[in-house]
mmCIF file with all atom_site columns, C-alpha atoms in Angstrom:
data_model
loop_
_atom_site.group_PDB
_atom_site.id
_atom_site.type_symbol
_atom_site.label_atom_id
_atom_site.label_alt_id
_atom_site.label_comp_id
_atom_site.label_asym_id
_atom_site.label_entity_id
_atom_site.label_seq_id
_atom_site.pdbx_PDB_ins_code
_atom_site.Cartn_x
_atom_site.Cartn_y
_atom_site.Cartn_z
_atom_site.occupancy
_atom_site.B_iso_or_equiv
_atom_site.pdbx_formal_charge
_atom_site.auth_seq_id
_atom_site.auth_comp_id
_atom_site.auth_asym_id
_atom_site.auth_atom_id
_atom_site.pdbx_PDB_model_num
ATOM 1   C CA . UNK S 1 1   ? 20.655 22.771  -2.427  1.00 58.00 ? 319 UNK S CA 1
ATOM 2   C CA . UNK S 1 2   ? 19.936 24.749  1.103   1.00 75.00 ? 320 UNK S CA 1
ATOM 3   C CA . UNK S 1 3   ? 20.393 22.591  3.813   1.00 84.00 ? 321 UNK S CA 1
ATOM 4   C CA . UNK S 1 4   ? 16.856 21.866  5.934   1.00 88.00 ? 322 UNK S CA 1
ATOM 5   C CA . UNK S 1 5   ? 17.138 22.844  9.561   1.00 90.00 ? 323 UNK S CA 1
ATOM 6   C CA . UNK S 1 6   ? 16.015 19.342  10.581  1.00 91.00 ? 324 UNK S CA 1
ATOM 7   C CA . UNK S 1 7   ? 19.603 18.099  8.677   1.00 90.00 ? 325 UNK S CA 1
ATOM 8   C CA . UNK S 1 8   ? 21.467 21.003  10.279  1.00 90.00 ? 326 UNK S CA 1
ATOM 9   C CA . UNK S 1 9   ? 20.173 19.806  13.582  1.00 90.00 ? 327 UNK S CA 1
ATOM 10  C CA . UNK S 1 10  ? 21.169 16.495  12.477  1.00 90.00 ? 328 UNK S CA 1
ATOM 11  C CA . UNK S 1 11  ? 24.769 17.308  11.862  1.00 92.00 ? 329 UNK S CA 1
ATOM 12  C CA . UNK S 1 12  ? 25.189 18.270  15.402  1.00 92.00 ? 330 UNK S CA 1
ATOM 13  C CA . UNK S 1 13  ? 25.356 14.802  16.885  1.00 92.00 ? 331 UNK S CA 1
ATOM 14  C CA . UNK S 1 14  ? 25.700 12.736  13.716  1.00 92.00 ? 332 UNK S CA 1
ATOM 15  C CA . UNK S 1 15  ? 28.877 14.629  12.557  1.00 93.00 ? 333 UNK S CA 1
ATOM 16  C CA . UNK S 1 16  ? 29.945 14.718  9.163   1.00 94.00 ? 334 UNK S CA 1
ATOM 17  C CA . UNK S 1 17  ? 29.093 10.446  9.319   1.00 96.00 ? 335 UNK S CA 1
ATOM 18  C CA . UNK S 1 18  ? 26.878 9.159   6.351   1.00 96.00 ? 336 UNK S CA 1
ATOM 19  C CA . UNK S 1 19  ? 23.072 10.481  6.566   1.00 95.00 ? 337 UNK S CA 1
ATOM 20  C CA . UNK S 1 20  ? 20.596 8.329   4.414   1.00 97.00 ? 338 UNK S CA 1
ATOM 21  C CA . UNK S 1 21  ? 17.915 10.940  3.102   1.00 96.00 ? 339 UNK S CA 1
ATOM 22  C CA . UNK S 1 22  ? 14.642 10.999  0.853   1.00 96.00 ? 340 UNK S CA 1
ATOM 23  C CA . UNK S 1 23  ? 15.008 13.361  -2.165  1.00 97.00 ? 341 UNK S CA 1
ATOM 24  C CA . UNK S 1 24  ? 12.656 14.001  -4.942  1.00 98.00 ? 342 UNK S CA 1
ATOM 25  C CA . UNK S 1 25  ? 12.991 14.763  -8.071  1.00 98.00 ? 343 UNK S CA 1
ATOM 26  C CA . UNK S 1 26  ? 10.627 16.822  -10.371 1.00 98.00 ? 344 UNK S CA 1
ATOM 27  C CA . UNK S 1 27  ? 10.337 16.662  -14.803 1.00 98.00 ? 345 UNK S CA 1
ATOM 28  C CA . UNK S 1 28  ? 7.720  19.249  -15.036 1.00 98.00 ? 346 UNK S CA 1
ATOM 29  C CA . UNK S 1 29  ? 6.251  19.558  -18.572 1.00 98.00 ? 347 UNK S CA 1
ATOM 30  C CA . UNK S 1 30  ? 4.476  22.849  -20.338 1.00 98.00 ? 348 UNK S CA 1
ATOM 31  C CA . UNK S 1 31  ? 1.663  22.847  -22.597 1.00 97.00 ? 349 UNK S CA 1
ATOM 32  C CA . UNK S 1 32  ? 4.004  22.838  -25.255 1.00 97.00 ? 350 UNK S CA 1
ATOM 33  C CA . UNK S 1 33  ? 6.124  19.418  -24.046 1.00 98.00 ? 351 UNK S CA 1
ATOM 34  C CA . UNK S 1 34  ? 8.959  21.608  -22.593 1.00 98.00 ? 352 UNK S CA 1
ATOM 35  C CA . UNK S 1 35  ? 10.892 20.625  -19.486 1.00 98.00 ? 353 UNK S CA 1
ATOM 36  C CA . UNK S 1 36  ? 11.479 23.189  -17.004 1.00 98.00 ? 354 UNK S CA 1
ATOM 37  C CA . UNK S 1 37  ? 15.297 23.401  -15.770 1.00 98.00 ? 355 UNK S CA 1
ATOM 38  C CA . UNK S 1 38  ? 17.394 25.366  -13.083 1.00 97.00 ? 356 UNK S CA 1
ATOM 39  C CA . UNK S 1 39  ? 21.005 26.268  -13.460 1.00 97.00 ? 357 UNK S CA 1
ATOM 40  C CA . UNK S 1 40  ? 21.918 25.640  -10.200 1.00 94.00 ? 358 UNK S CA 1
ATOM 41  C CA . UNK S 1 41  ? 23.821 27.949  -8.091  1.00 92.00 ? 359 UNK S CA 1
ATOM 42  C CA . UNK S 1 42  ? 26.160 25.224  -6.231  1.00 88.00 ? 360 UNK S CA 1
ATOM 43  C CA . UNK S 1 43  ? 28.041 24.072  -9.275  1.00 90.00 ? 361 UNK S CA 1
ATOM 44  C CA . UNK S 1 44  ? 26.599 26.026  -12.235 1.00 93.00 ? 362 UNK S CA 1
ATOM 45  C CA . UNK S 1 45  ? 24.752 22.718  -13.868 1.00 96.00 ? 363 UNK S CA 1
ATOM 46  C CA . UNK S 1 46  ? 21.855 22.416  -15.505 1.00 98.00 ? 364 UNK S CA 1
ATOM 47  C CA . UNK S 1 47  ? 19.151 20.453  -13.815 1.00 97.00 ? 365 UNK S CA 1
ATOM 48  C CA . UNK S 1 48  ? 15.927 19.070  -13.284 1.00 98.00 ? 366 UNK S CA 1
ATOM 49  C CA . UNK S 1 49  ? 14.311 20.984  -9.945  1.00 98.00 ? 367 UNK S CA 1
ATOM 50  C CA . UNK S 1 50  ? 14.457 18.725  -6.390  1.00 96.00 ? 368 UNK S CA 1
ATOM 51  C CA . UNK S 1 51  ? 14.845 18.900  -3.163  1.00 96.00 ? 369 UNK S CA 1
ATOM 52  C CA . UNK S 1 52  ? 14.465 17.027  0.284   1.00 96.00 ? 370 UNK S CA 1
ATOM 53  C CA . UNK S 1 53  ? 11.536 16.439  2.096   1.00 97.00 ? 371 UNK S CA 1
ATOM 54  C CA . UNK S 1 54  ? 10.397 18.160  5.582   1.00 95.00 ? 372 UNK S CA 1
ATOM 55  C CA . UNK S 1 55  ? 9.805  15.085  8.122   1.00 95.00 ? 373 UNK S CA 1
ATOM 56  C CA . UNK S 1 56  ? 6.299  13.863  7.679   1.00 96.00 ? 374 UNK S CA 1
ATOM 57  C CA . UNK S 1 57  ? 5.753  15.491  4.044   1.00 97.00 ? 375 UNK S CA 1
ATOM 58  C CA . UNK S 1 58  ? 4.763  13.414  1.689   1.00 98.00 ? 376 UNK S CA 1
ATOM 59  C CA . UNK S 1 59  ? 6.848  13.076  -1.753  1.00 98.00 ? 377 UNK S CA 1
ATOM 60  C CA . UNK S 1 60  ? 4.418  14.074  -4.050  1.00 98.00 ? 378 UNK S CA 1
ATOM 61  C CA . UNK S 1 61  ? 3.987  17.284  -2.023  1.00 98.00 ? 379 UNK S CA 1
ATOM 62  C CA . UNK S 1 62  ? 7.378  18.081  -1.332  1.00 98.00 ? 380 UNK S CA 1
ATOM 63  C CA . UNK S 1 63  ? 8.387  17.996  -5.433  1.00 98.00 ? 381 UNK S CA 1
ATOM 64  C CA . UNK S 1 64  ? 5.137  20.283  -6.049  1.00 98.00 ? 382 UNK S CA 1
ATOM 65  C CA . UNK S 1 65  ? 6.561  22.602  -3.519  1.00 98.00 ? 383 UNK S CA 1
ATOM 66  C CA . UNK S 1 66  ? 9.730  22.707  -4.340  1.00 97.00 ? 384 UNK S CA 1
ATOM 67  C CA . UNK S 1 67  ? 9.069  23.424  -7.955  1.00 98.00 ? 385 UNK S CA 1
ATOM 68  C CA . UNK S 1 68  ? 7.218  26.055  -6.912  1.00 98.00 ? 386 UNK S CA 1
ATOM 69  C CA . UNK S 1 69  ? 9.832  27.451  -4.097  1.00 96.00 ? 387 UNK S CA 1
ATOM 70  C CA . UNK S 1 70  ? 12.545 27.505  -7.017  1.00 96.00 ? 388 UNK S CA 1
ATOM 71  C CA . UNK S 1 71  ? 10.681 28.429  -9.896  1.00 98.00 ? 389 UNK S CA 1
ATOM 72  C CA . UNK S 1 72  ? 8.003  30.520  -8.940  1.00 98.00 ? 390 UNK S CA 1
ATOM 73  C CA . UNK S 1 73  ? 5.699  27.615  -11.091 1.00 98.00 ? 391 UNK S CA 1
ATOM 74  C CA . UNK S 1 74  ? 2.364  25.717  -9.946  1.00 98.00 ? 392 UNK S CA 1
ATOM 75  C CA . UNK S 1 75  ? 2.594  22.205  -10.999 1.00 98.00 ? 393 UNK S CA 1
ATOM 76  C CA . UNK S 1 76  ? 0.579  18.638  -9.991  1.00 98.00 ? 394 UNK S CA 1
ATOM 77  C CA . UNK S 1 77  ? 2.043  15.319  -9.938  1.00 98.00 ? 395 UNK S CA 1
ATOM 78  C CA . UNK S 1 78  ? 0.788  13.012  -12.946 1.00 98.00 ? 396 UNK S CA 1
ATOM 79  C CA . UNK S 1 79  ? 2.625  9.787   -11.824 1.00 97.00 ? 397 UNK S CA 1
ATOM 80  C CA . UNK S 1 80  ? 5.785  8.440   -10.130 1.00 98.00 ? 398 UNK S CA 1
ATOM 81  C CA . UNK S 1 81  ? 8.501  7.830   -12.917 1.00 98.00 ? 399 UNK S CA 1
ATOM 82  C CA . UNK S 1 82  ? 11.143 5.786   -10.542 1.00 97.00 ? 400 UNK S CA 1
ATOM 83  C CA . UNK S 1 83  ? 12.751 5.113   -7.099  1.00 97.00 ? 401 UNK S CA 1
ATOM 84  C CA . UNK S 1 84  ? 16.492 4.613   -6.802  1.00 96.00 ? 402 UNK S CA 1
ATOM 85  C CA . UNK S 1 85  ? 18.890 4.654   -4.605  1.00 96.00 ? 403 UNK S CA 1
ATOM 86  C CA . UNK S 1 86  ? 21.752 7.399   -5.226  1.00 96.00 ? 404 UNK S CA 1
ATOM 87  C CA . UNK S 1 87  ? 25.753 6.769   -4.546  1.00 96.00 ? 405 UNK S CA 1
ATOM 88  C CA . UNK S 1 88  ? 27.188 8.254   -1.691  1.00 98.00 ? 406 UNK S CA 1
ATOM 89  C CA . UNK S 1 89  ? 28.035 11.982  -2.023  1.00 94.00 ? 407 UNK S CA 1
ATOM 90  C CA . UNK S 1 90  ? 30.671 13.896  -0.064  1.00 95.00 ? 408 UNK S CA 1
ATOM 91  C CA . UNK S 1 91  ? 30.121 17.357  -0.149  1.00 91.00 ? 409 UNK S CA 1
ATOM 92  C CA . UNK S 1 92  ? 33.160 20.213  0.369   1.00 91.00 ? 410 UNK S CA 1
ATOM 93  C CA . UNK S 1 93  ? 32.557 20.598  3.866   1.00 93.00 ? 411 UNK S CA 1
ATOM 94  C CA . UNK S 1 94  ? 32.919 16.860  4.706   1.00 95.00 ? 412 UNK S CA 1
ATOM 95  C CA . UNK S 1 95  ? 29.287 15.687  5.379   1.00 95.00 ? 413 UNK S CA 1
ATOM 96  C CA . UNK S 1 96  ? 28.611 12.707  3.808   1.00 96.00 ? 414 UNK S CA 1
ATOM 97  C CA . UNK S 1 97  ? 24.725 12.006  2.404   1.00 96.00 ? 415 UNK S CA 1
ATOM 98  C CA . UNK S 1 98  ? 22.940 9.025   0.250   1.00 97.00 ? 416 UNK S CA 1
ATOM 99  C CA . UNK S 1 99  ? 19.701 9.952   -1.066  1.00 97.00 ? 417 UNK S CA 1
ATOM 100 C CA . UNK S 1 100 ? 16.673 7.920   -2.321  1.00 97.00 ? 418 UNK S CA 1
ATOM 101 C CA . UNK S 1 101 ? 15.546 9.359   -5.004  1.00 98.00 ? 419 UNK S CA 1
ATOM 102 C CA . UNK S 1 102 ? 11.914 9.405   -6.252  1.00 98.00 ? 420 UNK S CA 1
ATOM 103 C CA . UNK S 1 103 ? 11.090 11.249  -9.458  1.00 98.00 ? 421 UNK S CA 1
ATOM 104 C CA . UNK S 1 104 ? 7.398  12.400  -10.393 1.00 98.00 ? 422 UNK S CA 1
ATOM 105 C CA . UNK S 1 105 ? 6.471  13.334  -13.784 1.00 98.00 ? 423 UNK S CA 1
ATOM 106 C CA . UNK S 1 106 ? 4.398  16.720  -13.176 1.00 98.00 ? 424 UNK S CA 1
ATOM 107 C CA . UNK S 1 107 ? 2.456  18.985  -15.109 1.00 98.00 ? 425 UNK S CA 1
ATOM 108 C CA . UNK S 1 108 ? 2.681  22.971  -15.173 1.00 98.00 ? 426 UNK S CA 1
ATOM 109 C CA . UNK S 1 109 ? -0.484 24.827  -14.148 1.00 98.00 ? 427 UNK S CA 1
ATOM 110 C CA . UNK S 1 110 ? 0.552  28.344  -14.025 1.00 97.00 ? 428 UNK S CA 1
ATOM 111 C CA . UNK S 1 111 ? 3.336  30.815  -12.852 1.00 96.00 ? 429 UNK S CA 1
ATOM 112 C CA . UNK S 1 112 ? 6.287  32.294  -14.869 1.00 96.00 ? 430 UNK S CA 1
ATOM 113 C CA . UNK S 1 113 ? 9.351  30.443  -14.471 1.00 97.00 ? 431 UNK S CA 1
ATOM 114 C CA . UNK S 1 114 ? 12.128 32.074  -12.864 1.00 97.00 ? 432 UNK S CA 1
ATOM 115 C CA . UNK S 1 115 ? 14.611 32.220  -10.192 1.00 96.00 ? 433 UNK S CA 1
ATOM 116 C CA . UNK S 1 116 ? 12.516 32.196  -7.092  1.00 94.00 ? 434 UNK S CA 1
ATOM 117 C CA . UNK S 1 117 ? 15.096 31.579  -4.406  1.00 93.00 ? 435 UNK S CA 1
ATOM 118 C CA . UNK S 1 118 ? 19.424 31.260  -3.853  1.00 91.00 ? 436 UNK S CA 1
ATOM 119 C CA . UNK S 1 119 ? 19.373 28.115  -5.405  1.00 90.00 ? 437 UNK S CA 1
ATOM 120 C CA . UNK S 1 120 ? 19.610 28.844  -8.692  1.00 93.00 ? 438 UNK S CA 1
ATOM 121 C CA . UNK S 1 121 ? 21.258 31.267  -11.578 1.00 96.00 ? 439 UNK S CA 1
ATOM 122 C CA . UNK S 1 122 ? 18.805 30.596  -14.129 1.00 97.00 ? 440 UNK S CA 1
ATOM 123 C CA . UNK S 1 123 ? 15.906 28.743  -14.789 1.00 98.00 ? 441 UNK S CA 1
ATOM 124 C CA . UNK S 1 124 ? 13.999 27.984  -17.944 1.00 97.00 ? 442 UNK S CA 1
ATOM 125 C CA . UNK S 1 125 ? 11.613 25.675  -20.493 1.00 98.00 ? 443 UNK S CA 1
ATOM 126 C CA . UNK S 1 126 ? 13.468 23.572  -23.096 1.00 98.00 ? 444 UNK S CA 1
ATOM 127 C CA . UNK S 1 127 ? 12.745 21.504  -25.679 1.00 98.00 ? 445 UNK S CA 1
ATOM 128 C CA . UNK S 1 128 ? 13.035 17.834  -25.097 1.00 97.00 ? 446 UNK S CA 1
ATOM 129 C CA . UNK S 1 129 ? 15.071 17.675  -28.300 1.00 96.00 ? 447 UNK S CA 1
ATOM 130 C CA . UNK S 1 130 ? 17.591 21.075  -27.500 1.00 97.00 ? 448 UNK S CA 1
ATOM 131 C CA . UNK S 1 131 ? 18.298 20.643  -23.412 1.00 97.00 ? 449 UNK S CA 1
ATOM 132 C CA . UNK S 1 132 ? 20.847 22.258  -22.354 1.00 97.00 ? 450 UNK S CA 1
ATOM 133 C CA . UNK S 1 133 ? 24.344 20.114  -21.189 1.00 95.00 ? 451 UNK S CA 1
ATOM 134 C CA . UNK S 1 134 ? 22.661 17.627  -19.183 1.00 95.00 ? 452 UNK S CA 1
ATOM 135 C CA . UNK S 1 135 ? 23.870 14.961  -16.801 1.00 94.00 ? 453 UNK S CA 1
ATOM 136 C CA . UNK S 1 136 ? 22.946 11.306  -17.217 1.00 96.00 ? 454 UNK S CA 1
ATOM 137 C CA . UNK S 1 137 ? 20.639 11.626  -14.109 1.00 97.00 ? 455 UNK S CA 1
ATOM 138 C CA . UNK S 1 138 ? 18.242 14.297  -15.547 1.00 98.00 ? 456 UNK S CA 1
ATOM 139 C CA . UNK S 1 139 ? 18.690 13.061  -19.214 1.00 97.00 ? 457 UNK S CA 1
ATOM 140 C CA . UNK S 1 140 ? 17.440 9.493   -17.824 1.00 97.00 ? 458 UNK S CA 1
ATOM 141 C CA . UNK S 1 141 ? 14.558 10.960  -16.107 1.00 98.00 ? 459 UNK S CA 1
ATOM 142 C CA . UNK S 1 142 ? 13.200 12.630  -18.966 1.00 98.00 ? 460 UNK S CA 1
ATOM 143 C CA . UNK S 1 143 ? 13.413 9.491   -20.822 1.00 97.00 ? 461 UNK S CA 1
ATOM 144 C CA . UNK S 1 144 ? 11.568 8.021   -18.505 1.00 97.00 ? 462 UNK S CA 1
ATOM 145 C CA . UNK S 1 145 ? 8.683  10.855  -18.309 1.00 98.00 ? 463 UNK S CA 1
ATOM 146 C CA . UNK S 1 146 ? 8.709  10.944  -22.106 1.00 98.00 ? 464 UNK S CA 1
ATOM 147 C CA . UNK S 1 147 ? 7.875  6.975   -22.145 1.00 97.00 ? 465 UNK S CA 1
ATOM 148 C CA . UNK S 1 148 ? 4.790  5.189   -21.048 1.00 93.00 ? 466 UNK S CA 1
ATOM 149 C CA . UNK S 1 149 ? 6.531  2.454   -19.092 1.00 93.00 ? 467 UNK S CA 1
ATOM 150 C CA . UNK S 1 150 ? 6.206  1.315   -16.019 1.00 93.00 ? 468 UNK S CA 1
ATOM 151 C CA . UNK S 1 151 ? 7.765  3.308   -12.826 1.00 95.00 ? 469 UNK S CA 1
ATOM 152 C CA . UNK S 1 152 ? 11.474 2.242   -13.507 1.00 94.00 ? 470 UNK S CA 1
ATOM 153 C CA . UNK S 1 153 ? 13.208 0.802   -10.094 1.00 91.00 ? 471 UNK S CA 1
ATOM 154 C CA . UNK S 1 154 ? 16.951 -1.276  -10.077 1.00 87.00 ? 472 UNK S CA 1
ATOM 155 C CA . UNK S 1 155 ? 16.493 -4.988  -9.696  1.00 86.00 ? 473 UNK S CA 1
ATOM 156 C CA . UNK S 1 156 ? 20.249 -5.448  -9.138  1.00 84.00 ? 474 UNK S CA 1
ATOM 157 C CA . UNK S 1 157 ? 20.442 -7.942  -5.586  1.00 76.00 ? 475 UNK S CA 1
ATOM 158 C CA . UNK S 1 158 ? 16.590 -8.678  -6.213  1.00 76.00 ? 476 UNK S CA 1
ATOM 159 C CA . UNK S 1 159 ? 15.884 -12.368 -6.132  1.00 69.00 ? 477 UNK S CA 1
#
């Protein structure tokens, strides 16, 4: 994932300390019920499409923007799937971030799926019963997107 300019600016004064940041994930389905995935250039793993909203950008608008920027697919957000505070991550350069992930179910409107930036090695549509090696993060979100369950959130620590 490319680091947005506003985060690089923050790092000039914050150093490597923990930054609490919003993040969005898009579970995009086409008319055949296939899900859009990319194989990330930073770690070589298959993943859902996601990114960091720019300051003031609405999360749903960010999801639509990230999908088009990374895959050339145009989509529309259908519903909010989940909100989840993720575990902190330490990057190779020592930067520490913790993301509040907001995941949306999206429907493709057009465009041909392709690598559209330097964040992906491959992009493709996959039947949900024939997914490539995909971590629990992605599998759980796809499961939520396929269900009619209400928006998921972790109730740990709630009274």
